[in-house]
Tab-separated table of C-alpha atoms and ligand atoms in Angstrom:
chain	number	residue	atom	x	y	z
N	82	MET	CA	0.000	0.000	0.000
N	83	ASN	CA	1.248	3.505	-0.703
N	84	ALA	CA	0.811	6.341	1.815
N	85	LEU	CA	-2.502	7.485	0.324
N	86	GLU	CA	-3.982	4.014	0.535
N	87	THR	CA	-2.749	3.570	4.099
N	88	THR	CA	-4.280	6.864	5.230
N	89	ALA	CA	-7.571	6.144	3.442
N	90	ALA	CA	-7.732	2.722	5.112
N	91	GLU	CA	-7.070	4.297	8.529
N	92	MET	CA	-9.830	6.854	7.956
N	93	VAL	CA	-12.403	4.098	7.475
N	94	ALA	CA	-10.922	1.647	9.998
N	95	ASP	CA	-13.274	-0.906	11.507
N	96	GLY	CA	-15.462	0.434	14.306
N	97	LYS	CA	-14.479	4.074	13.742
N	98	GLY	CA	-15.697	7.099	11.820
N	99	ILE	CA	-14.846	10.697	11.040
N	100	LEU	CA	-15.919	13.810	12.943
N	101	ALA	CA	-16.784	16.652	10.551
N	102	ALA	CA	-15.923	19.780	12.558
N	103	ASP	CA	-15.205	21.966	9.544
N	104	GLU	CA	-18.091	24.433	9.704
N	105	SER	CA	-17.192	27.808	8.244
N	106	ASN	CA	-17.207	30.696	10.721
N	107	GLY	CA	-20.601	31.769	9.364
N	108	THR	CA	-22.190	28.354	9.922
N	109	MET	CA	-20.525	27.901	13.313
N	110	THR	CA	-21.775	31.316	14.399
N	111	LYS	CA	-25.368	30.278	13.625
N	112	ARG	CA	-24.931	27.021	15.550
N	113	LEU	CA	-23.338	28.682	18.597
N	114	GLU	CA	-25.865	31.485	18.722
N	115	ALA	CA	-28.704	28.950	18.512
N	116	VAL	CA	-27.583	27.561	21.898
N	117	GLY	CA	-27.000	31.024	23.372
N	118	ALA	CA	-23.206	31.020	23.072
N	119	PRO	CA	-21.241	33.889	21.559
N	120	SER	CA	-19.200	33.109	18.439
N	121	THR	CA	-15.583	34.229	18.773
N	122	PRO	CA	-12.350	32.618	17.590
N	123	ASP	CA	-11.906	31.369	21.147
N	124	THR	CA	-15.401	29.899	21.656
N	125	ARG	CA	-15.089	28.120	18.297
N	126	ARG	CA	-11.658	26.842	19.320
N	127	ARG	CA	-12.803	25.742	22.757
N	128	PHE	CA	-15.847	23.810	21.559
N	129	ARG	CA	-13.774	21.871	19.046
N	130	GLU	CA	-11.065	21.262	21.616
N	131	LEU	CA	-13.478	19.812	24.101
N	132	LEU	CA	-14.908	17.449	21.472
N	133	VAL	CA	-11.552	16.033	20.391
N	134	THR	CA	-10.158	15.791	23.942
N	135	THR	CA	-13.117	13.708	25.093
N	136	PRO	CA	-11.505	10.727	26.868
N	137	GLY	CA	-11.372	7.742	24.521
N	138	ALA	CA	-12.345	9.720	21.413
N	139	GLY	CA	-9.439	8.198	19.478
N	140	HIS	CA	-10.958	4.728	19.906
N	141	VAL	CA	-14.050	5.639	17.893
N	142	ILE	CA	-13.010	8.681	15.829
N	143	SER	CA	-10.456	7.985	13.096
N	144	GLY	CA	-10.039	11.544	11.841
N	145	VAL	CA	-11.345	15.081	12.258
N	146	ILE	CA	-12.105	17.540	9.455
N	147	LEU	CA	-10.989	21.021	10.483
N	148	TYR	CA	-11.740	24.466	9.096
N	149	ASP	CA	-8.982	26.879	8.055
N	150	GLU	CA	-9.316	28.862	11.295
N	151	THR	CA	-9.006	25.760	13.505
N	152	ILE	CA	-6.021	24.146	11.809
N	153	ARG	CA	-4.078	27.307	12.703
N	154	GLN	CA	-5.269	27.319	16.339
N	155	SER	CA	-3.857	25.473	19.356
N	156	GLY	CA	-5.205	23.512	22.297
N	157	SER	CA	-5.281	25.116	25.742
N	158	ASP	CA	-1.736	23.866	26.427
N	159	GLY	CA	-0.400	25.630	23.310
N	160	THR	CA	-0.087	22.486	21.150
N	161	PRO	CA	-1.195	23.151	17.549
N	162	PHE	CA	-4.515	21.453	16.748
N	163	PRO	CA	-3.151	18.979	14.172
N	164	GLN	CA	-0.597	17.748	16.717
N	165	VAL	CA	-3.283	17.526	19.424
N	166	LEU	CA	-5.199	15.183	17.119
N	167	GLU	CA	-2.215	13.043	16.135
N	168	ARG	CA	-1.259	12.669	19.799
N	169	LEU	CA	-4.793	11.465	20.596
N	170	GLY	CA	-4.773	8.961	17.711
N	171	MET	CA	-6.886	10.907	15.198
N	172	ILE	CA	-5.889	11.996	11.693
N	173	PRO	CA	-6.093	15.747	10.987
N	174	GLY	CA	-8.077	16.745	7.880
N	175	ILE	CA	-9.037	20.060	6.310
N	176	LYS	CA	-11.980	21.431	4.332
N	177	VAL	CA	-10.528	23.059	1.220
N	178	ASP	CA	-13.507	24.123	-0.865
N	179	THR	CA	-14.500	27.767	-0.508
N	180	GLY	CA	-18.232	27.172	-0.582
N	181	VAL	CA	-21.142	27.005	-2.989
N	182	LYS	CA	-21.897	29.837	-5.424
N	183	PRO	CA	-24.807	30.318	-7.832
N	184	LEU	CA	-24.198	28.404	-11.064
N	185	ALA	CA	-24.397	30.779	-14.032
N	186	GLY	CA	-27.322	30.006	-16.298
N	187	ALA	CA	-28.891	27.474	-13.932
N	188	ASP	CA	-31.524	29.132	-11.796
N	189	GLY	CA	-31.265	28.058	-8.158
N	190	GLU	CA	-28.416	25.610	-8.686
N	191	THR	CA	-24.896	25.916	-7.319
N	192	VAL	CA	-21.312	25.022	-8.073
N	193	THR	CA	-18.635	24.564	-5.429
N	194	GLU	CA	-15.630	26.850	-5.762
N	195	GLY	CA	-12.051	26.752	-4.510
N	196	LEU	CA	-9.848	25.407	-7.313
N	197	ASP	CA	-7.867	28.627	-7.850
N	198	GLY	CA	-4.621	28.411	-5.890
N	199	LEU	CA	-5.594	25.009	-4.507
N	200	ARG	CA	-2.207	23.406	-5.234
N	201	GLU	CA	-0.483	26.035	-3.062
N	202	ARG	CA	-3.112	25.849	-0.315
N	203	LEU	CA	-2.799	22.055	-0.166
N	204	ALA	CA	0.991	22.339	0.188
N	205	GLU	CA	0.514	24.712	3.117
N	206	TYR	CA	-2.132	22.523	4.788
N	207	ARG	CA	0.148	19.509	4.361
N	208	SER	CA	2.939	21.425	6.122
N	209	LEU	CA	0.495	22.247	8.935
N	210	GLY	CA	-0.195	18.518	9.366
N	211	ALA	CA	-3.315	17.754	7.282
N	212	ARG	CA	-3.345	14.222	5.847
N	213	PHE	CA	-6.748	14.338	4.224
N	214	ALA	CA	-9.070	16.979	2.768
N	215	LYS	CA	-12.735	17.516	2.006
N	216	TRP	CA	-14.647	19.163	-0.847
N	217	ARG	CA	-18.454	19.241	-0.792
N	218	ALA	CA	-20.569	19.552	-3.928
N	219	VAL	CA	-24.282	20.218	-3.413
N	220	LEU	CA	-27.159	19.035	-5.605
N	221	SER	CA	-30.763	19.692	-4.764
N	222	ILE	CA	-33.782	17.792	-6.007
N	223	GLY	CA	-36.632	19.791	-7.511
N	224	GLN	CA	-39.055	19.454	-10.422
N	225	ALA	CA	-36.310	19.864	-13.020
N	226	THR	CA	-33.192	19.720	-10.894
N	227	PRO	CA	-30.450	18.786	-10.585
N	228	SER	CA	-29.708	19.536	-14.216
N	229	HIS	CA	-27.210	17.474	-16.155
N	230	TYR	CA	-25.149	20.684	-16.402
N	231	CYS	CA	-25.048	21.122	-12.608
N	232	ILE	CA	-24.070	17.497	-12.016
N	233	ALA	CA	-21.362	17.686	-14.691
N	234	VAL	CA	-19.631	20.869	-13.447
N	235	ASN	CA	-19.695	19.721	-9.837
N	236	ALA	CA	-18.331	16.280	-10.739
N	237	HIS	CA	-15.567	17.905	-12.776
N	238	ALA	CA	-14.573	20.203	-9.909
N	239	LEU	CA	-14.568	17.291	-7.435
N	240	ALA	CA	-12.229	15.359	-9.730
N	241	ARG	CA	-9.838	18.297	-10.231
N	242	TYR	CA	-9.724	18.744	-6.461
N	243	ALA	CA	-9.148	15.013	-5.868
N	244	ALA	CA	-6.284	14.848	-8.362
N	245	LEU	CA	-4.580	17.881	-6.765
N	246	CYS	CA	-4.968	16.349	-3.288
N	247	GLN	CA	-3.347	13.097	-4.324
N	248	GLU	CA	-0.504	14.979	-6.011
N	249	ALA	CA	0.099	16.661	-2.615
N	250	GLY	CA	-0.002	13.344	-0.721
N	251	ILE	CA	-3.399	14.156	0.791
N	252	VAL	CA	-6.383	11.771	0.713
N	253	PRO	CA	-9.423	13.498	-0.808
N	254	ILE	CA	-12.831	13.008	0.750
N	255	VAL	CA	-15.067	13.240	-2.316
N	256	GLU	CA	-18.444	14.571	-1.181
N	257	PRO	CA	-21.273	14.903	-3.680
N	258	GLU	CA	-24.237	15.705	-1.416
N	259	VAL	CA	-27.722	15.263	-2.808
N	260	LEU	CA	-29.737	17.269	-0.288
N	261	MET	CA	-32.468	15.544	1.686
N	262	ASP	CA	-34.762	18.594	1.695
N	263	GLY	CA	-37.821	18.454	-0.523
N	264	GLU	CA	-40.940	16.470	-1.270
N	265	HIS	CA	-39.285	13.853	-3.479
N	266	THR	CA	-39.751	10.120	-3.009
N	267	ILE	CA	-36.988	7.713	-2.054
N	268	GLU	CA	-37.047	6.377	-5.621
N	269	ARG	CA	-36.256	9.838	-6.988
N	270	SER	CA	-33.452	10.256	-4.460
N	271	ALA	CA	-32.053	6.899	-5.600
N	272	GLN	CA	-32.181	7.926	-9.255
N	273	VAL	CA	-30.489	11.310	-8.674
N	274	THR	CA	-27.868	9.884	-6.305
N	275	GLU	CA	-26.976	7.154	-8.800
N	276	GLU	CA	-26.715	9.597	-11.704
N	277	THR	CA	-24.519	11.883	-9.598
N	278	LEU	CA	-22.199	9.119	-8.406
N	279	ARG	CA	-21.803	7.749	-11.936
N	280	ALA	CA	-20.792	11.212	-13.179
N	281	VAL	CA	-18.370	11.678	-10.276
N	282	PHE	CA	-16.620	8.344	-10.847
N	283	ALA	CA	-16.356	8.914	-14.598
N	284	GLU	CA	-14.601	12.227	-13.880
N	285	LEU	CA	-12.364	10.737	-11.181
N	286	LEU	CA	-11.162	8.118	-13.660
N	287	ASP	CA	-10.608	10.738	-16.390
N	288	HIS	CA	-8.549	12.754	-13.918
N	289	ARG	CA	-6.390	9.699	-13.102
N	290	VAL	CA	-7.418	9.655	-9.480
N	291	LEU	CA	-6.315	6.548	-7.574
N	292	LEU	CA	-9.603	5.123	-6.335
N	293	GLU	CA	-7.830	3.167	-3.589
N	294	GLY	CA	-6.696	6.507	-2.142
N	295	ILE	CA	-10.008	8.324	-1.722
N	296	VAL	CA	-12.919	8.195	0.708
N	297	LEU	CA	-16.401	8.763	-0.731
N	298	LYS	CA	-18.784	10.846	1.376
N	299	PRO	CA	-22.287	10.537	-0.061
N	300	ASN	CA	-25.780	11.123	1.233
N	301	MET	CA	-27.845	8.140	2.263
N	302	VAL	CA	-30.809	7.521	-0.010
N	303	LEU	CA	-33.844	8.873	1.849
N	304	ALA	CA	-37.184	10.350	0.850
N	305	GLY	CA	-37.243	14.153	1.001
N	306	TYR	CA	-37.994	15.391	4.499
N	307	GLN	CA	-41.287	16.873	3.276
N	308	CYS	CA	-42.365	13.712	1.405
N	309	PRO	CA	-45.582	12.321	2.929
N	310	GLN	CA	-44.371	8.753	2.416
N	311	GLN	CA	-41.387	8.164	4.674
N	312	PRO	CA	-39.515	4.875	4.177
N	313	SER	CA	-38.625	2.453	6.946
N	314	VAL	CA	-35.050	2.131	8.181
N	315	GLN	CA	-34.770	-1.134	6.221
N	316	GLU	CA	-35.945	0.513	3.012
N	317	VAL	CA	-33.346	3.260	3.390
N	318	ALA	CA	-30.628	0.638	3.841
N	319	GLN	CA	-31.771	-1.322	0.788
N	320	HIS	CA	-32.053	1.682	-1.519
N	321	THR	CA	-28.760	3.142	-0.345
N	322	LEU	CA	-26.851	-0.101	-0.893
N	323	ALA	CA	-28.499	-0.751	-4.255
N	324	VAL	CA	-27.390	2.661	-5.535
N	325	LEU	CA	-23.870	2.316	-4.169
N	326	ARG	CA	-23.447	-1.159	-5.668
N	327	ARG	CA	-24.437	0.169	-9.079
N	328	ALA	CA	-22.240	3.270	-9.033
N	329	VAL	CA	-19.229	2.898	-6.721
N	330	PRO	CA	-16.256	0.760	-7.818
N	331	ALA	CA	-15.099	-1.868	-5.330
N	332	ALA	CA	-11.592	-0.337	-5.444
N	333	VAL	CA	-12.820	2.495	-3.204
N	334	PRO	CA	-11.807	1.525	0.349
N	335	GLY	CA	-14.583	3.232	2.211
N	336	ILE	CA	-17.808	5.165	2.144
N	337	ALA	CA	-18.368	7.626	5.002
N	338	PHE	CA	-21.905	8.977	4.993
N	339	LEU	CA	-22.865	12.539	5.877
N	340	SER	CA	-25.798	12.947	8.253
N	341	GLY	CA	-27.525	15.703	6.293
N	342	GLY	CA	-29.964	16.891	8.946
N	343	GLN	CA	-31.319	13.491	10.031
N	344	SER	CA	-32.044	13.130	13.741
N	345	ASP	CA	-29.136	11.753	15.762
N	346	GLU	CA	-30.961	8.476	16.321
N	347	LEU	CA	-31.962	7.946	12.686
N	348	ALA	CA	-28.419	8.694	11.472
N	349	SER	CA	-27.229	5.868	13.752
N	350	ALA	CA	-30.126	3.518	12.908
N	351	HIS	CA	-29.692	3.928	9.145
N	352	LEU	CA	-25.933	3.360	9.311
N	353	SER	CA	-26.465	0.266	11.425
N	354	ALA	CA	-29.069	-1.188	9.042
N	355	ILE	CA	-26.761	-0.517	6.079
N	356	ASN	CA	-23.934	-2.399	7.801
N	357	ALA	CA	-26.197	-5.207	9.001
N	358	VAL	CA	-26.897	-6.241	5.393
N	359	GLY	CA	-23.239	-7.321	5.138
N	360	ASP	CA	-21.188	-8.433	2.166
N	361	ALA	CA	-20.377	-4.928	0.843
N	362	PRO	CA	-17.024	-4.422	-0.919
N	363	TRP	CA	-16.277	-1.178	0.980
N	364	GLU	CA	-16.174	-0.112	4.617
N	365	LEU	CA	-19.441	1.659	5.425
N	366	SER	CA	-18.664	4.411	7.880
N	367	PHE	CA	-19.741	7.880	8.988
N	368	SER	CA	-18.411	11.402	8.619
N	369	TYR	CA	-21.038	13.210	10.625
N	370	GLY	CA	-21.214	16.860	11.548
N	371	ARG	CA	-24.585	17.630	13.058
N	372	ALA	CA	-25.374	14.053	14.155
N	373	LEU	CA	-22.239	14.038	16.329
N	374	GLN	CA	-22.157	17.664	17.455
N	375	ALA	CA	-25.737	18.764	18.067
N	376	ALA	CA	-26.069	17.033	21.474
N	377	PRO	CA	-22.701	18.158	22.894
N	378	LEU	CA	-23.206	21.704	21.603
N	379	LYS	CA	-26.565	21.938	23.338
N	380	ALA	CA	-25.108	20.515	26.553
N	381	TRP	CA	-22.143	22.919	26.488
N	382	ALA	CA	-24.015	26.108	25.532
N	383	GLY	CA	-20.779	28.092	25.819
N	384	GLN	CA	-20.386	27.421	29.564
N	385	GLU	CA	-17.136	25.929	30.762
N	386	ALA	CA	-18.980	24.416	33.731
N	387	ASN	CA	-20.836	22.184	31.233
N	388	ALA	CA	-17.699	20.853	29.520
N	389	ARG	CA	-17.840	17.370	31.045
N	390	GLU	CA	-21.518	17.003	30.249
N	391	ALA	CA	-20.817	18.037	26.669
N	392	GLN	CA	-18.017	15.492	26.391
N	393	ALA	CA	-20.330	12.786	27.764
N	394	ALA	CA	-22.926	13.675	25.107
N	395	PHE	CA	-20.279	13.519	22.382
N	396	GLU	CA	-18.907	10.217	23.644
N	397	HIS	CA	-22.414	8.778	23.658
N	398	ARG	CA	-23.118	9.699	20.022
N	399	ALA	CA	-19.679	8.540	18.909
N	400	ARG	CA	-20.184	5.183	20.641
N	401	CYS	CA	-23.673	4.733	19.162
N	402	ASN	CA	-22.242	5.304	15.694
N	403	ALA	CA	-19.264	3.045	16.364
N	404	GLN	CA	-21.783	0.286	17.184
N	405	ALA	CA	-23.662	1.126	13.992
N	406	ARG	CA	-20.437	0.543	12.037
N	407	ASN	CA	-20.893	-3.128	12.845
N	408	GLY	CA	-24.665	-3.250	12.521
N	409	ARG	CA	-25.047	-3.396	16.287
N	410	TYR	CA	-26.864	-0.137	17.073
N	411	SER	CA	-30.341	-0.358	18.495
N	412	PRO	CA	-32.468	2.455	19.943
N	413	LYS	CA	-32.096	0.674	23.302
N	414	LEU	CA	-28.438	1.728	23.297
N	415	GLU	CA	-29.561	5.337	23.637
N	416	HIS	CA	-30.311	4.593	27.268
N	417	ALA	CA	-27.963	1.683	27.927
N	418	LEU	CA	-24.811	3.503	26.803
N	419	ALA	CA	-25.822	6.717	28.530
N	420	ALA	CA	-26.357	4.934	31.869
B	1229	13P	P1	-23.630	16.730	8.373
B	1229	13P	O1	-23.304	15.363	8.932
B	1229	13P	O2	-24.112	17.700	9.415
B	1229	13P	O3	-24.482	16.659	7.152
B	1229	13P	O4	-22.247	17.364	7.938
B	1229	13P	C1	-21.319	16.584	7.311
B	1229	13P	C2	-20.521	17.439	6.415
B	1229	13P	O5	-19.324	17.515	6.553
B	1229	13P	C3	-21.210	18.166	5.348
B	1229	13P	O6	-20.277	18.675	4.447
């Protein structure tokens, strides 16, 4: 195995998953203010520090995606964040896209930007300690969307990013997110997710990306949150696996799902049901933001006195999802693990 393959394998190691803590300052400000905490460089730093220094986090969290501000910050003892993570057994990663912008000529659709100067930024992030990166493309389902044009430009950008990452010795997390908002059925989500993944893999191959050295971060296949017919947990698992089997080459070492606004419990239940089917050619893991952070953020609420309670809430969610990695999550664990 070369270094990229080794890192990718570590990121999706058995029983572990990735913590996405790479919210931009704008998004993090909204999340902090929603729990009554001020958003300053230090409150953002402190919340992320308390998550990653949760005792035992390294047993269930393989890597942490950081934002540009955080990768340049240090823990309370002055140790730079990437070194804090390495010391605790977690791989430092970095979000490198610069966000979604309106796509010219495609009303309401977006393209993810950040390719200009990316080679130089990756070299700097590598020197700061990052061993993997993330780029998120966003597709939304509507009457006539996503358009073929929107899928194509986003897939192309993801592939250019992935090739540049591998050139820099950094494992790319390739994230084409089909949003779960909307009234669409699970069948429509399956069709759009498959079309998107096919386009992404065609571009990755054209761009000579080593599939063994990436991690795919897709959405699960759900019905839109506003769809009156909501599928069972089993149906989500079946549709998600059917789409992945059709569109994702077996050379990819691992698939780490985003949570996408699902409740904490459903994000764990779906991942568990997906793993319980068994016999998949890839590791089936998680790279959750909200589904790992919402509970600890609420418990912390910006108050240092609540730090231990926040860490307990984080540990609980991480352990539920670690169980789900092996198909062993059940709603009963919500109480059993917390006790
Ligand atoms: P969510 O799990 O909150 O969807 O976030 C994951 C992520 O990194 C989105 O880019």
